[in-house]
């Protein structure tokens, strides 16, 4: 793996330590391979104890059910990011949807996640305004509601 | 529920704002959430399938825009934390929808201006 450029993050200090995640990867392994882009991903992630998605393409695997690291999901399907949400303190969470069974899950972004797919995910509702474009009160074709294109 | 009335007269009360909402929207689709506050009730178990015994309020947390069209609202149960998604209806509150769509961009975790230098 080449050098990874980590962008500076605007994150307030965390007041509660994360619960430890038992490492259930292969014994002795310090990395896993992304199911989508085949990137070798180190298990240690800056800013989070729960690395669950590839920092390059944000793809995850449907392994955990309720608690990070419990490995109680029998599905094992690929989970693609579908949207972003924020916590009240401004932290971003990625919503993943399992391509096999449709289950949704949320996970905090890591410090080395690629900013470009993150921004693309954040902008996706604004660039595909299917609902807003069908509103007769708004000008058709306008990417932003209320602002004529 | 009596079956002598047509289905269009069925209503339910919103779990959060108490608004009396028709069960079927203007496009004839069954509603999953209140059009005013977009809150829902946890009545379907997403993991196991079938009805859920939770019945707590579900708050809207984000907007998903699939490639095949139509916005979807992502709900999270306030009691058990389960996530669910439902399609957006034509009379849903636009203010809340757009506010959820732009909320991540209001507090980006990294400075957006550095993206212009890439």
PDB file of C-alpha atoms in Angstrom:
ATOM      1  CA  UNK A   1       0.000   0.000   0.000  1.00  0.00           C
ATOM      2  CA  UNK A   2       1.330   3.437  -0.868  1.00  0.00           C
ATOM      3  CA  UNK A   3       1.395   6.481   1.321  1.00  0.00           C
ATOM      4  CA  UNK A   4      -2.031   7.542   2.542  1.00  0.00           C
ATOM      5  CA  UNK A   5      -2.761  11.243   2.857  1.00  0.00           C
ATOM      6  CA  UNK A   6      -4.982  11.885   5.854  1.00  0.00           C
ATOM      7  CA  UNK A   7      -6.813  15.175   5.616  1.00  0.00           C
ATOM      8  CA  UNK A   8      -7.126  17.294   8.741  1.00  0.00           C
ATOM      9  CA  UNK A   9     -10.394  16.657  10.537  1.00  0.00           C
ATOM     10  CA  UNK A  10     -12.656  19.023  12.403  1.00  0.00           C
ATOM     11  CA  UNK A  11     -13.803  16.794  15.191  1.00  0.00           C
ATOM     12  CA  UNK A  12     -14.403  17.772  18.781  1.00  0.00           C
ATOM     13  CA  UNK A  13     -12.718  15.736  21.485  1.00  0.00           C
ATOM     14  CA  UNK A  14     -14.422  12.513  22.442  1.00  0.00           C
ATOM     15  CA  UNK A  15     -15.651  12.362  26.047  1.00  0.00           C
ATOM     16  CA  UNK A  16     -16.443   8.639  26.195  1.00  0.00           C
ATOM     17  CA  UNK A  17     -14.003   5.897  25.177  1.00  0.00           C
ATOM     18  CA  UNK A  18     -15.296   3.451  22.584  1.00  0.00           C
ATOM     19  CA  UNK A  19     -15.947  -0.083  23.703  1.00  0.00           C
ATOM     20  CA  UNK A  20     -13.194  -2.400  22.467  1.00  0.00           C
ATOM     21  CA  UNK A  21     -13.962  -4.500  19.424  1.00  0.00           C
ATOM     22  CA  UNK A  22     -12.673  -8.064  19.617  1.00  0.00           C
ATOM     23  CA  UNK A  23     -10.596  -8.821  16.566  1.00  0.00           C
ATOM     24  CA  UNK A  24     -12.305 -11.695  14.789  1.00  0.00           C
ATOM     25  CA  UNK A  25     -10.217 -11.626  11.667  1.00  0.00           C
ATOM     26  CA  UNK A  26      -7.693 -14.333  10.865  1.00  0.00           C
ATOM     27  CA  UNK A  27      -5.315 -14.907  13.799  1.00  0.00           C
ATOM     28  CA  UNK A  28      -2.267 -12.730  13.509  1.00  0.00           C
ATOM     29  CA  UNK A  29      -3.747 -10.721  10.669  1.00  0.00           C
ATOM     30  CA  UNK A  30      -3.307  -6.979  10.729  1.00  0.00           C
ATOM     31  CA  UNK A  31      -5.284  -6.234   7.577  1.00  0.00           C
ATOM     32  CA  UNK A  32      -8.325  -7.351   5.598  1.00  0.00           C
ATOM     33  CA  UNK A  33      -9.047  -7.118   1.914  1.00  0.00           C
ATOM     34  CA  UNK A  34     -11.937  -5.003   0.695  1.00  0.00           C
ATOM     35  CA  UNK A  35     -14.671  -7.054  -0.964  1.00  0.00           C
ATOM     36  CA  UNK A  36     -15.304  -4.361  -3.564  1.00  0.00           C
ATOM     37  CA  UNK A  37     -12.040  -2.688  -4.585  1.00  0.00           C
ATOM     38  CA  UNK A  38      -9.641  -5.350  -3.200  1.00  0.00           C
ATOM     39  CA  UNK A  39      -7.641  -2.815  -1.246  1.00  0.00           C
ATOM     40  CA  UNK A  40      -5.579  -4.166   1.647  1.00  0.00           C
ATOM     41  CA  UNK A  41      -6.969  -2.288   4.639  1.00  0.00           C
ATOM     42  CA  UNK A  42      -5.098  -2.208   7.962  1.00  0.00           C
ATOM     43  CA  UNK A  43      -7.273  -3.051  10.955  1.00  0.00           C
ATOM     44  CA  UNK A  44      -6.079  -0.059  12.942  1.00  0.00           C
ATOM     45  CA  UNK A  45      -8.031   3.041  11.958  1.00  0.00           C
ATOM     46  CA  UNK A  46      -7.356   6.587  13.149  1.00  0.00           C
ATOM     47  CA  UNK A  47     -10.217   8.031  15.130  1.00  0.00           C
ATOM     48  CA  UNK A  48     -12.262   4.865  15.623  1.00  0.00           C
ATOM     49  CA  UNK A  49     -11.958   1.476  17.298  1.00  0.00           C
ATOM     50  CA  UNK A  50     -14.554  -0.029  14.943  1.00  0.00           C
ATOM     51  CA  UNK A  51     -13.117  -0.190  11.445  1.00  0.00           C
ATOM     52  CA  UNK A  52     -15.904  -1.746   9.419  1.00  0.00           C
ATOM     53  CA  UNK A  53     -15.615  -0.325   5.927  1.00  0.00           C
ATOM     54  CA  UNK A  54     -12.968   0.177   3.295  1.00  0.00           C
ATOM     55  CA  UNK A  55     -11.491   3.701   3.506  1.00  0.00           C
ATOM     56  CA  UNK A  56     -11.206   3.891  -0.266  1.00  0.00           C
ATOM     57  CA  UNK A  57     -14.638   2.793  -1.553  1.00  0.00           C
ATOM     58  CA  UNK A  58     -16.555   2.750   1.808  1.00  0.00           C
ATOM     59  CA  UNK A  59     -17.835  -0.797   1.149  1.00  0.00           C
ATOM     60  CA  UNK A  60     -18.508  -3.043   4.128  1.00  0.00           C
ATOM     61  CA  UNK A  61     -19.524  -6.640   4.767  1.00  0.00           C
ATOM     62  CA  UNK A  62     -22.660  -7.807   6.568  1.00  0.00           C
ATOM     63  CA  UNK A  63     -21.020  -9.653   9.471  1.00  0.00           C
ATOM     64  CA  UNK A  64     -22.164  -7.980  12.705  1.00  0.00           C
ATOM     65  CA  UNK A  65     -25.762  -7.838  13.845  1.00  0.00           C
ATOM     66  CA  UNK A  66     -26.300  -5.725  16.955  1.00  0.00           C
ATOM     67  CA  UNK A  67     -22.924  -4.835  18.437  1.00  0.00           C
ATOM     68  CA  UNK A  68     -19.718  -4.068  16.487  1.00  0.00           C
ATOM     69  CA  UNK A  69     -17.653  -7.254  16.415  1.00  0.00           C
ATOM     70  CA  UNK A  70     -20.366  -9.699  17.493  1.00  0.00           C
ATOM     71  CA  UNK A  71     -20.246 -11.551  14.120  1.00  0.00           C
ATOM     72  CA  UNK A  72     -23.837 -12.738  14.578  1.00  0.00           C
ATOM     73  CA  UNK A  73     -25.144 -11.912  11.109  1.00  0.00           C
ATOM     74  CA  UNK A  74     -25.463 -15.026   8.984  1.00  0.00           C
ATOM     75  CA  UNK A  75     -25.723 -13.042   5.752  1.00  0.00           C
ATOM     76  CA  UNK A  76     -22.144 -12.093   4.870  1.00  0.00           C
ATOM     77  CA  UNK A  77     -23.301 -10.002   1.912  1.00  0.00           C
ATOM     78  CA  UNK A  78     -21.662  -6.879   0.582  1.00  0.00           C
ATOM     79  CA  UNK A  79     -22.865  -3.591   2.051  1.00  0.00           C
ATOM     80  CA  UNK A  80     -22.764  -0.467  -0.085  1.00  0.00           C
ATOM     81  CA  UNK A  81     -22.983   3.069   1.346  1.00  0.00           C
ATOM     82  CA  UNK A  82     -26.315   4.694   0.528  1.00  0.00           C
ATOM     83  CA  UNK A  83     -26.418   7.838   2.621  1.00  0.00           C
ATOM     84  CA  UNK A  84     -24.862   9.948   5.351  1.00  0.00           C
ATOM     85  CA  UNK A  85     -26.280  11.146   8.610  1.00  0.00           C
ATOM     86  CA  UNK A  86     -24.888  13.244  11.422  1.00  0.00           C
ATOM     87  CA  UNK A  87     -24.916  12.970  15.157  1.00  0.00           C
ATOM     88  CA  UNK A  88     -25.889  16.039  17.182  1.00  0.00           C
ATOM     89  CA  UNK A  89     -22.205  16.796  17.759  1.00  0.00           C
ATOM     90  CA  UNK A  90     -21.611  16.890  14.010  1.00  0.00           C
ATOM     91  CA  UNK A  91     -19.999  13.488  13.573  1.00  0.00           C
ATOM     92  CA  UNK A  92     -20.775  11.790  10.294  1.00  0.00           C
ATOM     93  CA  UNK A  93     -22.145   8.266  10.046  1.00  0.00           C
ATOM     94  CA  UNK A  94     -22.365   6.212   6.887  1.00  0.00           C
ATOM     95  CA  UNK A  95     -25.584   4.254   6.324  1.00  0.00           C
ATOM     96  CA  UNK A  96     -24.817   0.940   4.623  1.00  0.00           C
ATOM     97  CA  UNK A  97     -27.382  -1.240   2.875  1.00  0.00           C
ATOM     98  CA  UNK A  98     -26.739  -4.952   2.447  1.00  0.00           C
ATOM     99  CA  UNK A  99     -26.948  -5.899  -1.220  1.00  0.00           C
ATOM    100  CA  UNK A 100     -28.019  -9.446  -0.303  1.00  0.00           C
ATOM    101  CA  UNK A 101     -30.712  -8.962   2.344  1.00  0.00           C
ATOM    102  CA  UNK A 102     -31.385  -5.199   2.407  1.00  0.00           C
ATOM    103  CA  UNK A 103     -30.461  -4.676   6.055  1.00  0.00           C
ATOM    104  CA  UNK A 104     -29.348  -1.157   7.007  1.00  0.00           C
ATOM    105  CA  UNK A 105     -26.572  -0.308   9.418  1.00  0.00           C
ATOM    106  CA  UNK A 106     -24.772   2.828  10.510  1.00  0.00           C
ATOM    107  CA  UNK A 107     -21.072   3.300  11.207  1.00  0.00           C
ATOM    108  CA  UNK A 108     -18.952   6.324  12.059  1.00  0.00           C
ATOM    109  CA  UNK A 109     -16.489   7.465   9.445  1.00  0.00           C
ATOM    110  CA  UNK A 110     -12.835   6.785  10.154  1.00  0.00           C
ATOM    111  CA  UNK A 111     -10.047   9.335  10.079  1.00  0.00           C
ATOM    112  CA  UNK A 112      -8.534   7.937   6.882  1.00  0.00           C
ATOM    113  CA  UNK A 113     -11.743   7.569   4.856  1.00  0.00           C
ATOM    114  CA  UNK A 114     -11.425   8.994   1.371  1.00  0.00           C
ATOM    115  CA  UNK A 115     -13.061  12.469   1.382  1.00  0.00           C
ATOM    116  CA  UNK A 116     -14.153  12.288  -2.258  1.00  0.00           C
ATOM    117  CA  UNK A 117     -16.628   9.398  -1.935  1.00  0.00           C
ATOM    118  CA  UNK A 118     -17.788  10.917   1.342  1.00  0.00           C
ATOM    119  CA  UNK A 119     -18.582  14.227  -0.336  1.00  0.00           C
ATOM    120  CA  UNK A 120     -20.157  12.431  -3.275  1.00  0.00           C
ATOM    121  CA  UNK A 121     -22.376  10.546  -0.847  1.00  0.00           C
ATOM    122  CA  UNK A 122     -23.311  13.740   0.978  1.00  0.00           C
ATOM    123  CA  UNK A 123     -24.201  15.491  -2.272  1.00  0.00           C
ATOM    124  CA  UNK A 124     -26.119  12.619  -3.806  1.00  0.00           C
ATOM    125  CA  UNK A 125     -29.596  13.706  -2.604  1.00  0.00           C
ATOM    126  CA  UNK A 126     -28.960  17.187  -3.995  1.00  0.00           C
ATOM    127  CA  UNK A 127     -27.752  15.994  -7.382  1.00  0.00           C
ATOM    128  CA  UNK A 128     -30.671  13.580  -7.888  1.00  0.00           C
ATOM    129  CA  UNK A 129     -33.692  15.699  -6.928  1.00  0.00           C
ATOM    130  CA  UNK A 130     -36.313  13.347  -8.279  1.00  0.00           C
ATOM    131  CA  UNK A 131     -38.900  14.364  -5.773  1.00  0.00           C
ATOM    132  CA  UNK A 132     -38.167  18.062  -5.852  1.00  0.00           C
ATOM    133  CA  UNK A 133     -38.096  18.195  -9.648  1.00  0.00           C
ATOM    134  CA  UNK A 134     -41.603  16.726  -9.770  1.00  0.00           C
ATOM    135  CA  UNK A 135     -42.951  19.468  -7.517  1.00  0.00           C
ATOM    136  CA  UNK A 136     -44.977  21.973  -9.586  1.00  0.00           C
ATOM    137  CA  UNK A 137     -44.177  24.697  -7.056  1.00  0.00           C
ATOM    138  CA  UNK A 138     -40.506  24.471  -7.988  1.00  0.00           C
ATOM    139  CA  UNK A 139     -38.980  25.291 -11.297  1.00  0.00           C
ATOM    140  CA  UNK A 140     -38.385  22.105 -13.288  1.00  0.00           C
ATOM    141  CA  UNK A 141     -34.779  21.110 -13.721  1.00  0.00           C
ATOM    142  CA  UNK A 142     -33.567  23.221 -10.842  1.00  0.00           C
ATOM    143  CA  UNK A 143     -30.997  21.389  -8.786  1.00  0.00           C
ATOM    144  CA  UNK A 144     -31.800  23.452  -5.745  1.00  0.00           C
ATOM    145  CA  UNK A 145     -35.340  24.168  -4.602  1.00  0.00           C
ATOM    146  CA  UNK A 146     -36.525  27.711  -4.897  1.00  0.00           C
ATOM    147  CA  UNK A 147     -33.530  28.840  -6.919  1.00  0.00           C
ATOM    148  CA  UNK A 148     -34.317  29.110 -10.627  1.00  0.00           C
ATOM    149  CA  UNK A 149     -31.718  27.469 -12.794  1.00  0.00           C
TER     150      UNK A 149
ATOM    151  CA  UNK B   1     -60.807  -1.821  11.405  1.00  0.00           C
ATOM    152  CA  UNK B   2     -64.163  -2.165   9.763  1.00  0.00           C
ATOM    153  CA  UNK B   3     -64.116  -3.301   6.172  1.00  0.00           C
ATOM    154  CA  UNK B   4     -67.374  -1.579   5.262  1.00  0.00           C
ATOM    155  CA  UNK B   5     -65.609   1.758   4.796  1.00  0.00           C
ATOM    156  CA  UNK B   6     -63.403   2.363   1.816  1.00  0.00           C
ATOM    157  CA  UNK B   7     -59.737   2.236   2.585  1.00  0.00           C
ATOM    158  CA  UNK B   8     -59.227   5.908   1.764  1.00  0.00           C
ATOM    159  CA  UNK B   9     -60.960   6.953   4.986  1.00  0.00           C
ATOM    160  CA  UNK B  10     -58.541   5.099   7.267  1.00  0.00           C
ATOM    161  CA  UNK B  11     -56.412   7.323   9.459  1.00  0.00           C
ATOM    162  CA  UNK B  12     -53.756   7.012  12.118  1.00  0.00           C
ATOM    163  CA  UNK B  13     -52.370   9.424  14.696  1.00  0.00           C
ATOM    164  CA  UNK B  14     -48.751  10.466  14.385  1.00  0.00           C
ATOM    165  CA  UNK B  15     -46.658   9.069  17.214  1.00  0.00           C
ATOM    166  CA  UNK B  16     -44.804  12.358  17.677  1.00  0.00           C
ATOM    167  CA  UNK B  17     -46.901  15.342  16.614  1.00  0.00           C
ATOM    168  CA  UNK B  18     -50.343  13.755  17.031  1.00  0.00           C
ATOM    169  CA  UNK B  19     -51.519  14.774  13.572  1.00  0.00           C
ATOM    170  CA  UNK B  20     -54.371  12.663  12.217  1.00  0.00           C
ATOM    171  CA  UNK B  21     -52.983  11.291   8.972  1.00  0.00           C
ATOM    172  CA  UNK B  22     -54.756   9.368   6.226  1.00  0.00           C
ATOM    173  CA  UNK B  23     -53.279   5.892   5.919  1.00  0.00           C
ATOM    174  CA  UNK B  24     -53.025   6.183   2.140  1.00  0.00           C
ATOM    175  CA  UNK B  25     -51.307   9.144   0.533  1.00  0.00           C
ATOM    176  CA  UNK B  26     -52.584  11.211  -2.388  1.00  0.00           C
ATOM    177  CA  UNK B  27     -50.871   8.834  -4.815  1.00  0.00           C
ATOM    178  CA  UNK B  28     -52.683   5.819  -3.327  1.00  0.00           C
ATOM    179  CA  UNK B  29     -49.579   4.424  -1.637  1.00  0.00           C
ATOM    180  CA  UNK B  30     -49.683   3.338   1.987  1.00  0.00           C
ATOM    181  CA  UNK B  31     -47.842   5.826   4.178  1.00  0.00           C
ATOM    182  CA  UNK B  32     -44.933   4.803   6.345  1.00  0.00           C
ATOM    183  CA  UNK B  33     -44.518   8.079   8.208  1.00  0.00           C
ATOM    184  CA  UNK B  34     -46.287  11.285   9.170  1.00  0.00           C
ATOM    185  CA  UNK B  35     -46.084  13.841   6.332  1.00  0.00           C
ATOM    186  CA  UNK B  36     -45.666  16.747   8.753  1.00  0.00           C
ATOM    187  CA  UNK B  37     -42.840  15.583  11.023  1.00  0.00           C
ATOM    188  CA  UNK B  38     -41.724  12.457   9.081  1.00  0.00           C
ATOM    189  CA  UNK B  39     -41.751  10.367  12.249  1.00  0.00           C
ATOM    190  CA  UNK B  40     -42.838   6.760  12.061  1.00  0.00           C
ATOM    191  CA  UNK B  41     -43.716   3.938  14.406  1.00  0.00           C
ATOM    192  CA  UNK B  42     -41.636   0.782  14.706  1.00  0.00           C
ATOM    193  CA  UNK B  43     -44.200  -1.835  13.674  1.00  0.00           C
ATOM    194  CA  UNK B  44     -42.129  -3.883  11.192  1.00  0.00           C
ATOM    195  CA  UNK B  45     -39.105  -5.905  12.252  1.00  0.00           C
ATOM    196  CA  UNK B  46     -36.497  -5.217   9.575  1.00  0.00           C
ATOM    197  CA  UNK B  47     -34.050  -7.937  10.619  1.00  0.00           C
ATOM    198  CA  UNK B  48     -36.412 -10.845  11.136  1.00  0.00           C
ATOM    199  CA  UNK B  49     -39.307  -9.730   8.943  1.00  0.00           C
ATOM    200  CA  UNK B  50     -42.900  -9.602  10.136  1.00  0.00           C
ATOM    201  CA  UNK B  51     -44.404  -7.390  12.833  1.00  0.00           C
ATOM    202  CA  UNK B  52     -42.269  -5.874  15.564  1.00  0.00           C
ATOM    203  CA  UNK B  53     -43.262  -5.634  19.213  1.00  0.00           C
ATOM    204  CA  UNK B  54     -41.215  -2.473  19.749  1.00  0.00           C
ATOM    205  CA  UNK B  55     -43.818   0.094  18.586  1.00  0.00           C
ATOM    206  CA  UNK B  56     -41.607   2.997  19.628  1.00  0.00           C
ATOM    207  CA  UNK B  57     -41.222   6.209  17.627  1.00  0.00           C
ATOM    208  CA  UNK B  58     -38.770   6.245  14.740  1.00  0.00           C
ATOM    209  CA  UNK B  59     -37.023   9.513  13.943  1.00  0.00           C
ATOM    210  CA  UNK B  60     -35.915  10.427  10.424  1.00  0.00           C
ATOM    211  CA  UNK B  61     -32.131  10.636  10.289  1.00  0.00           C
ATOM    212  CA  UNK B  62     -31.102  10.912   6.654  1.00  0.00           C
ATOM    213  CA  UNK B  63     -32.050  10.899   2.984  1.00  0.00           C
ATOM    214  CA  UNK B  64     -30.908   8.170   0.623  1.00  0.00           C
ATOM    215  CA  UNK B  65     -31.027   8.787  -3.110  1.00  0.00           C
ATOM    216  CA  UNK B  66     -30.854   5.468  -4.964  1.00  0.00           C
ATOM    217  CA  UNK B  67     -29.766   5.413  -8.593  1.00  0.00           C
ATOM    218  CA  UNK B  68     -33.167   4.183  -9.770  1.00  0.00           C
ATOM    219  CA  UNK B  69     -34.897   7.335  -8.586  1.00  0.00           C
ATOM    220  CA  UNK B  70     -37.001   8.470  -5.673  1.00  0.00           C
ATOM    221  CA  UNK B  71     -35.680   9.771  -2.378  1.00  0.00           C
ATOM    222  CA  UNK B  72     -35.952   7.461   0.595  1.00  0.00           C
ATOM    223  CA  UNK B  73     -36.079   8.477   4.257  1.00  0.00           C
ATOM    224  CA  UNK B  74     -33.917   6.497   6.681  1.00  0.00           C
ATOM    225  CA  UNK B  75     -35.580   6.087  10.080  1.00  0.00           C
ATOM    226  CA  UNK B  76     -33.984   5.009  13.328  1.00  0.00           C
ATOM    227  CA  UNK B  77     -35.993   3.591  16.208  1.00  0.00           C
ATOM    228  CA  UNK B  78     -35.567   5.672  19.351  1.00  0.00           C
ATOM    229  CA  UNK B  79     -35.891   2.599  21.557  1.00  0.00           C
ATOM    230  CA  UNK B  80     -34.033  -0.288  19.910  1.00  0.00           C
ATOM    231  CA  UNK B  81     -31.959   1.584  17.334  1.00  0.00           C
ATOM    232  CA  UNK B  82     -33.071  -0.444  14.333  1.00  0.00           C
ATOM    233  CA  UNK B  83     -32.864   1.300  10.964  1.00  0.00           C
ATOM    234  CA  UNK B  84     -35.541   1.277   8.283  1.00  0.00           C
ATOM    235  CA  UNK B  85     -36.078   3.080   5.009  1.00  0.00           C
ATOM    236  CA  UNK B  86     -39.283   4.262   3.379  1.00  0.00           C
ATOM    237  CA  UNK B  87     -40.003   6.102   0.133  1.00  0.00           C
ATOM    238  CA  UNK B  88     -40.803   9.796   0.237  1.00  0.00           C
ATOM    239  CA  UNK B  89     -44.364  10.805  -0.608  1.00  0.00           C
ATOM    240  CA  UNK B  90     -45.494  13.796  -2.604  1.00  0.00           C
ATOM    241  CA  UNK B  91     -46.922  15.665   0.394  1.00  0.00           C
ATOM    242  CA  UNK B  92     -44.070  15.085   2.829  1.00  0.00           C
ATOM    243  CA  UNK B  93     -42.677  18.134   4.593  1.00  0.00           C
ATOM    244  CA  UNK B  94     -40.129  19.629   2.177  1.00  0.00           C
ATOM    245  CA  UNK B  95     -38.427  21.686   4.864  1.00  0.00           C
ATOM    246  CA  UNK B  96     -37.506  18.639   6.924  1.00  0.00           C
ATOM    247  CA  UNK B  97     -36.509  16.659   3.825  1.00  0.00           C
ATOM    248  CA  UNK B  98     -34.125  19.304   2.513  1.00  0.00           C
ATOM    249  CA  UNK B  99     -32.826  20.029   5.992  1.00  0.00           C
ATOM    250  CA  UNK B 100     -31.886  16.377   6.401  1.00  0.00           C
ATOM    251  CA  UNK B 101     -30.330  16.269   2.943  1.00  0.00           C
ATOM    252  CA  UNK B 102     -27.976  19.196   3.602  1.00  0.00           C
ATOM    253  CA  UNK B 103     -27.281  18.517   7.267  1.00  0.00           C
ATOM    254  CA  UNK B 104     -23.972  16.636   6.715  1.00  0.00           C
ATOM    255  CA  UNK B 105     -22.632  19.511   4.629  1.00  0.00           C
ATOM    256  CA  UNK B 106     -23.352  22.010   7.394  1.00  0.00           C
ATOM    257  CA  UNK B 107     -20.753  20.401   9.669  1.00  0.00           C
ATOM    258  CA  UNK B 108     -18.160  18.676   7.486  1.00  0.00           C
ATOM    259  CA  UNK B 109     -15.540  16.651   9.378  1.00  0.00           C
ATOM    260  CA  UNK B 110     -12.799  18.016   7.147  1.00  0.00           C
ATOM    261  CA  UNK B 111     -12.353  21.473   5.631  1.00  0.00           C
ATOM    262  CA  UNK B 112     -14.223  21.512   2.345  1.00  0.00           C
ATOM    263  CA  UNK B 113     -12.048  24.275   0.903  1.00  0.00           C
ATOM    264  CA  UNK B 114      -9.062  21.917   0.705  1.00  0.00           C
ATOM    265  CA  UNK B 115     -11.005  19.783  -1.770  1.00  0.00           C
ATOM    266  CA  UNK B 116     -10.555  22.565  -4.303  1.00  0.00           C
ATOM    267  CA  UNK B 117      -6.801  22.047  -4.176  1.00  0.00           C
ATOM    268  CA  UNK B 118      -6.949  18.375  -5.093  1.00  0.00           C
TER     269      UNK B 118
END
